[in-house]
mmCIF file with all atom_site columns, C-alpha atoms in Angstrom:
data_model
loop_
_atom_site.group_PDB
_atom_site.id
_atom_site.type_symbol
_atom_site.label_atom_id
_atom_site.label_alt_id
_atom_site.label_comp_id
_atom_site.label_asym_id
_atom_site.label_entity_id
_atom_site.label_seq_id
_atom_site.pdbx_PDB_ins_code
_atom_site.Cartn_x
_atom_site.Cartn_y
_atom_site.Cartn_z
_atom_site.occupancy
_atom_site.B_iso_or_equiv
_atom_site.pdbx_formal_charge
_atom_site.auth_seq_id
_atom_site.auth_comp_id
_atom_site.auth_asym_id
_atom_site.auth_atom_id
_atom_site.pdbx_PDB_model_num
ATOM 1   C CA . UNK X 1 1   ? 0.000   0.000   0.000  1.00 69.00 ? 1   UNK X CA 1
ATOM 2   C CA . UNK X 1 2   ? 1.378   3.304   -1.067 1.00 79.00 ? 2   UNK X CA 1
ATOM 3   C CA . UNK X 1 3   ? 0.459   6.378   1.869  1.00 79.00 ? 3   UNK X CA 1
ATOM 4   C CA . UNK X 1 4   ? -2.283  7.584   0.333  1.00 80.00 ? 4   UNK X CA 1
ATOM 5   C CA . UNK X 1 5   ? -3.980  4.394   0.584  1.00 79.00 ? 5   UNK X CA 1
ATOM 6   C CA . UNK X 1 6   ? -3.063  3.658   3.916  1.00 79.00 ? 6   UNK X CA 1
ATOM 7   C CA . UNK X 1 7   ? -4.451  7.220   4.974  1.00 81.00 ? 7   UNK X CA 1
ATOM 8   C CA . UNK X 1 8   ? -7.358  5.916   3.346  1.00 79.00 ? 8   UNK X CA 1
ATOM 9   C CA . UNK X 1 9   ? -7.960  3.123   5.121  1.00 80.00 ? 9   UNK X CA 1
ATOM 10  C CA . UNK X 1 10  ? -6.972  4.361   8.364  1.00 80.00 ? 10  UNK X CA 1
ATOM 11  C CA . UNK X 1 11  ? -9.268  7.843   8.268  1.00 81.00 ? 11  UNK X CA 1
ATOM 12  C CA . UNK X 1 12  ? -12.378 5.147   9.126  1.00 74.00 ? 12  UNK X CA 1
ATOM 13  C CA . UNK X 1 13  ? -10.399 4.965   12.612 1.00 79.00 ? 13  UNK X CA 1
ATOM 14  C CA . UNK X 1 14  ? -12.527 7.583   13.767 1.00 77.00 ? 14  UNK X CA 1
ATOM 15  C CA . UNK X 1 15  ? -11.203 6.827   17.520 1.00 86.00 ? 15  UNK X CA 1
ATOM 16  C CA . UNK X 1 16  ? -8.026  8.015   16.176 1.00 85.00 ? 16  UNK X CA 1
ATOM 17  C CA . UNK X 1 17  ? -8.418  10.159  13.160 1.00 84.00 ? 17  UNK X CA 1
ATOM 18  C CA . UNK X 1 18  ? -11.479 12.519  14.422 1.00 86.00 ? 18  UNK X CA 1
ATOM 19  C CA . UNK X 1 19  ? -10.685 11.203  18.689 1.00 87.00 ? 19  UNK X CA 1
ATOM 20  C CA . UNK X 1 20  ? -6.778  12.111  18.600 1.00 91.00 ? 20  UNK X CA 1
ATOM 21  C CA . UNK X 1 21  ? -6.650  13.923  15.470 1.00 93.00 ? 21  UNK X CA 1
ATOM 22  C CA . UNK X 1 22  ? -3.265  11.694  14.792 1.00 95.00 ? 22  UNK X CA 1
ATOM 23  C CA . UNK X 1 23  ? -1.962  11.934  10.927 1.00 95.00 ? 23  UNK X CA 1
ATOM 24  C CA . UNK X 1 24  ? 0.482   9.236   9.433  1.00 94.00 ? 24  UNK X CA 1
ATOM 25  C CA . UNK X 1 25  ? 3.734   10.831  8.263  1.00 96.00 ? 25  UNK X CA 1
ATOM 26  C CA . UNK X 1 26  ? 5.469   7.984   6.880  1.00 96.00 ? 26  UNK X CA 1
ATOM 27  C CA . UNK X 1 27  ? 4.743   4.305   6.441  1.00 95.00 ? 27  UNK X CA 1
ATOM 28  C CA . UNK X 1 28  ? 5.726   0.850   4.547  1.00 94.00 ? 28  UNK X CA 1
ATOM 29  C CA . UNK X 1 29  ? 5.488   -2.742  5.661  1.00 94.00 ? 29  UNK X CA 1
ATOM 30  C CA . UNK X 1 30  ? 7.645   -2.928  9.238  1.00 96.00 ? 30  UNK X CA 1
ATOM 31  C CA . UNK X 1 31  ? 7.449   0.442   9.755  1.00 97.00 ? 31  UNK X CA 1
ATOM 32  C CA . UNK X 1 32  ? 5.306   3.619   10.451 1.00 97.00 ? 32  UNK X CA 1
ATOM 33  C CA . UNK X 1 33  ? 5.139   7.516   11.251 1.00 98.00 ? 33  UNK X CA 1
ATOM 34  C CA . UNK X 1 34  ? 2.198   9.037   12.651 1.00 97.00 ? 34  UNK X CA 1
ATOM 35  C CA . UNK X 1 35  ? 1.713   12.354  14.511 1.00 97.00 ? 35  UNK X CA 1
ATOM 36  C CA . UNK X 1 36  ? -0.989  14.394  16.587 1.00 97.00 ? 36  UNK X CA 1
ATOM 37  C CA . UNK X 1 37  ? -1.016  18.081  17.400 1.00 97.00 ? 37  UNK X CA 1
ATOM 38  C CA . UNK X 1 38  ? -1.668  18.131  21.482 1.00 97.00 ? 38  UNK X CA 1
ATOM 39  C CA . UNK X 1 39  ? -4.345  20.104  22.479 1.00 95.00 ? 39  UNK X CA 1
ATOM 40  C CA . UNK X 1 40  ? -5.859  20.807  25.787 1.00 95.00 ? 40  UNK X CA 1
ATOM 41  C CA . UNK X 1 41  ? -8.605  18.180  25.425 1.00 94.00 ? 41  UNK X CA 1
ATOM 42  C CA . UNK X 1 42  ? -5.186  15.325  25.554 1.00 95.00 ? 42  UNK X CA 1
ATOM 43  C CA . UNK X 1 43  ? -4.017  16.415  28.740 1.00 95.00 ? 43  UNK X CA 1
ATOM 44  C CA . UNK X 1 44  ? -4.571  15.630  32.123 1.00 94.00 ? 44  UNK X CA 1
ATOM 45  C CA . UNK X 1 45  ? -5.312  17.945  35.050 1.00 95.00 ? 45  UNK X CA 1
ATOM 46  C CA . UNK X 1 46  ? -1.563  18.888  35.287 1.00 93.00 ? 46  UNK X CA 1
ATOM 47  C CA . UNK X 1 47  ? -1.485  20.278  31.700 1.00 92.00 ? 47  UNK X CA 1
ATOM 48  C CA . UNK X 1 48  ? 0.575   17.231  30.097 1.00 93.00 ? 48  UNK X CA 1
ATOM 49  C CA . UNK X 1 49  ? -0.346  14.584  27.914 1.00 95.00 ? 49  UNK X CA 1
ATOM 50  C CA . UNK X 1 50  ? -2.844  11.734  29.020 1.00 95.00 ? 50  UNK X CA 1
ATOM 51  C CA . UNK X 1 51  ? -1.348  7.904   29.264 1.00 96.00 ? 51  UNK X CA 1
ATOM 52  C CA . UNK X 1 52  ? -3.719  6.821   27.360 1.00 96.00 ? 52  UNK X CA 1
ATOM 53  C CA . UNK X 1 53  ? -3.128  10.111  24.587 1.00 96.00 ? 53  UNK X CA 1
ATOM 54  C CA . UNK X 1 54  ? 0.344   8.913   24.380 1.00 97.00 ? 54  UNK X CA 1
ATOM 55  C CA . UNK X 1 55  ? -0.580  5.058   24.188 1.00 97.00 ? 55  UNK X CA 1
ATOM 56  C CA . UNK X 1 56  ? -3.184  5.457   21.489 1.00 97.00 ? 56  UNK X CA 1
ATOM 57  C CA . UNK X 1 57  ? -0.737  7.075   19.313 1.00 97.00 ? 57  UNK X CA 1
ATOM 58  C CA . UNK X 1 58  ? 1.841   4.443   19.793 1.00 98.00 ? 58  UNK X CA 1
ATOM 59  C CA . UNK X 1 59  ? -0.744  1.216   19.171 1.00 97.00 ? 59  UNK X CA 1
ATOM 60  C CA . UNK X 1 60  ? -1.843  3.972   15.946 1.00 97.00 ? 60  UNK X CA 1
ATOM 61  C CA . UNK X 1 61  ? 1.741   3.770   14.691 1.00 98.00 ? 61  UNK X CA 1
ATOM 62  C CA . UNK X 1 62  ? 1.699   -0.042  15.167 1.00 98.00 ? 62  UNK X CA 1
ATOM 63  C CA . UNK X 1 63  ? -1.635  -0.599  13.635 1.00 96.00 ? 63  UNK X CA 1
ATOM 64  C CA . UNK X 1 64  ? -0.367  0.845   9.984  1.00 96.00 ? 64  UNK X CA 1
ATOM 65  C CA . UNK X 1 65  ? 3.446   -0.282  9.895  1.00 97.00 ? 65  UNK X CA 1
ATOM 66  C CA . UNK X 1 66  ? 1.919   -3.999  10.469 1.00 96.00 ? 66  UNK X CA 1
ATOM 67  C CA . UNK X 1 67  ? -1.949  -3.956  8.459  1.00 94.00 ? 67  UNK X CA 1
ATOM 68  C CA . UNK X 1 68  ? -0.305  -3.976  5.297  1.00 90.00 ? 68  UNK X CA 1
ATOM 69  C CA . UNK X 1 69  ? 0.542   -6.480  2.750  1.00 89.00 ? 69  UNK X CA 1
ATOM 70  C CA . UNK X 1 70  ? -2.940  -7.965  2.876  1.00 89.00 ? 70  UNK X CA 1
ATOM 71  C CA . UNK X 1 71  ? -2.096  -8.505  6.325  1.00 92.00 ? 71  UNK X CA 1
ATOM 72  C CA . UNK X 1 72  ? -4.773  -7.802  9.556  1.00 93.00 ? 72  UNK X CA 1
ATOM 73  C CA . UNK X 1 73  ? -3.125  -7.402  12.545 1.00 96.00 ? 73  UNK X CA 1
ATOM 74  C CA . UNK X 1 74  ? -4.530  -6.682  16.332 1.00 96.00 ? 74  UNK X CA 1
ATOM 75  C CA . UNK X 1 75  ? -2.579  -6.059  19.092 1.00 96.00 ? 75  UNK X CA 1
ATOM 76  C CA . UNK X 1 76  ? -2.012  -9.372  21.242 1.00 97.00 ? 76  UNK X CA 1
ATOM 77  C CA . UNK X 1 77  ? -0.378  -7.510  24.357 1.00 98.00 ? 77  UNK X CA 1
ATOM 78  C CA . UNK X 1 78  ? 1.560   -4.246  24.978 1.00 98.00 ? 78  UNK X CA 1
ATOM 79  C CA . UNK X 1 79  ? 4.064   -2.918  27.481 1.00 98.00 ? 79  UNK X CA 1
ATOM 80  C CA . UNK X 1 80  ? 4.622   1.067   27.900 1.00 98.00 ? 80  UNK X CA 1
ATOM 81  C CA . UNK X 1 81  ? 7.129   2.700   29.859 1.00 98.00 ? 81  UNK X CA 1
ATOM 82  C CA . UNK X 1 82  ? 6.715   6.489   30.391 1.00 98.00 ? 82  UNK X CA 1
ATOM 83  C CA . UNK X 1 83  ? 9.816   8.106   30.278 1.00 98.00 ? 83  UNK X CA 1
ATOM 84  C CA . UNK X 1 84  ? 9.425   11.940  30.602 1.00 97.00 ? 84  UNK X CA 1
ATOM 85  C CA . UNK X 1 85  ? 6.529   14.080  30.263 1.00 94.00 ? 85  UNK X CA 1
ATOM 86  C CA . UNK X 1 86  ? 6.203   15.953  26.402 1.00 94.00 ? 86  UNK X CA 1
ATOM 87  C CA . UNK X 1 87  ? 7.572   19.510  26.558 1.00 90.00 ? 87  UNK X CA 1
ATOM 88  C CA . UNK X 1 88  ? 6.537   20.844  22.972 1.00 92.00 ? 88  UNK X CA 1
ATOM 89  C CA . UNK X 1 89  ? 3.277   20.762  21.202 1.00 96.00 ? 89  UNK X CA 1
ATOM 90  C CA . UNK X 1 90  ? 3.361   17.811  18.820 1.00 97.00 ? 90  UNK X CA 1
ATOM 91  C CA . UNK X 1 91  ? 4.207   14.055  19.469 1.00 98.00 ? 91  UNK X CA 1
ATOM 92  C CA . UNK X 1 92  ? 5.234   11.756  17.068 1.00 98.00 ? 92  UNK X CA 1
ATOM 93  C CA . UNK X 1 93  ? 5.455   7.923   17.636 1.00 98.00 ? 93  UNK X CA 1
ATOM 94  C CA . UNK X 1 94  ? 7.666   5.767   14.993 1.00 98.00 ? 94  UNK X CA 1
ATOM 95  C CA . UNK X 1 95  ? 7.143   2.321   15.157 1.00 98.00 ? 95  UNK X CA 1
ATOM 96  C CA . UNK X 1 96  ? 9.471   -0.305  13.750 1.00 98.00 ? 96  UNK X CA 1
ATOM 97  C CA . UNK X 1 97  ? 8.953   -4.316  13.269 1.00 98.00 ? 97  UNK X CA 1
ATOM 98  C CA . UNK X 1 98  ? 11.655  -6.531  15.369 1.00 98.00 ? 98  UNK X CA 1
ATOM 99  C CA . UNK X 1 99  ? 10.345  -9.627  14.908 1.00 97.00 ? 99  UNK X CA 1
ATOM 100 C CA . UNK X 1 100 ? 7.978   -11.272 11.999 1.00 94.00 ? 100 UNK X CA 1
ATOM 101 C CA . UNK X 1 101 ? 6.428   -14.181 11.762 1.00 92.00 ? 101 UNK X CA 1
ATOM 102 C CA . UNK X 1 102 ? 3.377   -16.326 10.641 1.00 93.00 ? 102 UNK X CA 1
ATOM 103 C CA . UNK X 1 103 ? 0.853   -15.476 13.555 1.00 95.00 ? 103 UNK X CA 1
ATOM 104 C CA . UNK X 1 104 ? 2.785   -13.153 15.363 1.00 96.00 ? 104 UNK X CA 1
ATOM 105 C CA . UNK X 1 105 ? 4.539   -10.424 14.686 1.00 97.00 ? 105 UNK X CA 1
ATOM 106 C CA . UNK X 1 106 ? 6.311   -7.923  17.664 1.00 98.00 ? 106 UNK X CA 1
ATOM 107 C CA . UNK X 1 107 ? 7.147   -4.565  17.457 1.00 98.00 ? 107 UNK X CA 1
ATOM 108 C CA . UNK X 1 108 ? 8.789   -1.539  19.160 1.00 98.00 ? 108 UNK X CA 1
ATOM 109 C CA . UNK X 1 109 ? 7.916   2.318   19.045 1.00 98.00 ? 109 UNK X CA 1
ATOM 110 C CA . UNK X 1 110 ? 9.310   5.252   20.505 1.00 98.00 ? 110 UNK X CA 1
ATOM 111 C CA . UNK X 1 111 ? 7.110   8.295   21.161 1.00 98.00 ? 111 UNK X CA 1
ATOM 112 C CA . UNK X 1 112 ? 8.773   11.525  21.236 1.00 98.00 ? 112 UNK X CA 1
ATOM 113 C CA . UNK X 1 113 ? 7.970   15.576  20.941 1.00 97.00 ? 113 UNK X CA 1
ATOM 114 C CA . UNK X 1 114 ? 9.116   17.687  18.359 1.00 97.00 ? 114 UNK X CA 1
ATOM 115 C CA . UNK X 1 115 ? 11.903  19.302  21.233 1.00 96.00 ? 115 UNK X CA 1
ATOM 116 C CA . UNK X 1 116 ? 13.565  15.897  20.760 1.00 96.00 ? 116 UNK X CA 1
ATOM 117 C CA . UNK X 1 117 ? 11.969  14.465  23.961 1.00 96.00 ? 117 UNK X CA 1
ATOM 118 C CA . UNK X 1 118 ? 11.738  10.612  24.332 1.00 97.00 ? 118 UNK X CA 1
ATOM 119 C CA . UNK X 1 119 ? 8.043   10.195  26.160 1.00 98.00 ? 119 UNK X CA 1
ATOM 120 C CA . UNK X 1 120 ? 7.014   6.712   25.730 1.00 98.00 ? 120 UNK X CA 1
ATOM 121 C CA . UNK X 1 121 ? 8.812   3.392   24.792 1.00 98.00 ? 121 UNK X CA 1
ATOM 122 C CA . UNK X 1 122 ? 5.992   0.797   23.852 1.00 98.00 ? 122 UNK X CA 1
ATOM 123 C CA . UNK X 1 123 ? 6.626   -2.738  22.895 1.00 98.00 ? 123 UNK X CA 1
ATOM 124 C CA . UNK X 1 124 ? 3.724   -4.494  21.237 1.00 98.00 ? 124 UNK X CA 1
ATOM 125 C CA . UNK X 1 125 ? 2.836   -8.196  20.312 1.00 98.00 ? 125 UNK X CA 1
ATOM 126 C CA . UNK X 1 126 ? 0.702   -8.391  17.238 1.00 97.00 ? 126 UNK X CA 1
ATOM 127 C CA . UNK X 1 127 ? -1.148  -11.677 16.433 1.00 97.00 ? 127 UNK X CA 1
ATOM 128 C CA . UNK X 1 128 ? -2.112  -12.137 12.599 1.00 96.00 ? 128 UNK X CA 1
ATOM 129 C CA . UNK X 1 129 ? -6.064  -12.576 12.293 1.00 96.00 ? 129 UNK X CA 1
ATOM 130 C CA . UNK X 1 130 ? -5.451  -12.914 8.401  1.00 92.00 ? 130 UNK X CA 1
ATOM 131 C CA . UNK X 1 131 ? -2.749  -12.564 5.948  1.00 89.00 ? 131 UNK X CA 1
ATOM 132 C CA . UNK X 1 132 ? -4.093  -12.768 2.500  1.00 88.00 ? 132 UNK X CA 1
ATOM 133 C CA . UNK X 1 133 ? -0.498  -12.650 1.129  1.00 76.00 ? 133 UNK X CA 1
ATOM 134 C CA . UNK X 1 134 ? -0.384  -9.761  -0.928 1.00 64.00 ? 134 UNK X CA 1
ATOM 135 C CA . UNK X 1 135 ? 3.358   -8.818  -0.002 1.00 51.00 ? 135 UNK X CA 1
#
């Protein structure tokens, strides 16, 4: 799937695309780059990005790098470590595939701001619900 496509596909998210208002940047099979302007409605009660802001991006970023190649792909189970709150005004999460394989696939992604700020390291266990083999 070329970007355009996967934007596509991905703007019937509506949890993410209208919830979050996350975009994707960059994508191909194994990996992905999405993005989300924070706004005040992300944040918790002392003005920084929710957990669950910064998690939803991260499974986002997983969800296109691995639903491609005629491949559907859930997450299976998911460890994040918060490592410092965001500082700027945009996070972006980049996921990238470690390990691929017939029913399960596992990934890593790192969410940072645009100040260079490392927020969130997620590791995430897909399982393969179909693979149509178009890759």
């Amino acid at each position: 799937m070329d970007l355009n496509q996967l934007q596509d596909k991905f703007i019937h998210d509506l949890f993410v695309s209208e919830g979050l208002g996350a975009v994707i940047d960059e994508a191909e099979y194994g990996y992905a780059k999405c993005s989300m302007v924070i706004e005040p409605r992300h944040c918790n009660a002392l003005g920084i990005p929710m957990g669950g802001t910064i998690f939803t991006l991260a499974d986002f970023a997983f969800a296109v790098a691995s639903n491609q190649n005629g491949r559907d792909v859930v997450t299976q189970a998911s460890q994040i470590t918060f490592l410092k709150s965001a500082k700027g005004k945009h996070l972006t999460a980049v996921a990238r595939q470690i390990k691929d394989g017939k029913r399960v696939c596992f990934y890593e992604v790192v969410v940072s701001d645009e100040l260079g700020t490392e927020v969130a390291f997620v590791t995430i266990n897909g399982y393969v619900v179909r693979d149509q083999g178009e890759g």
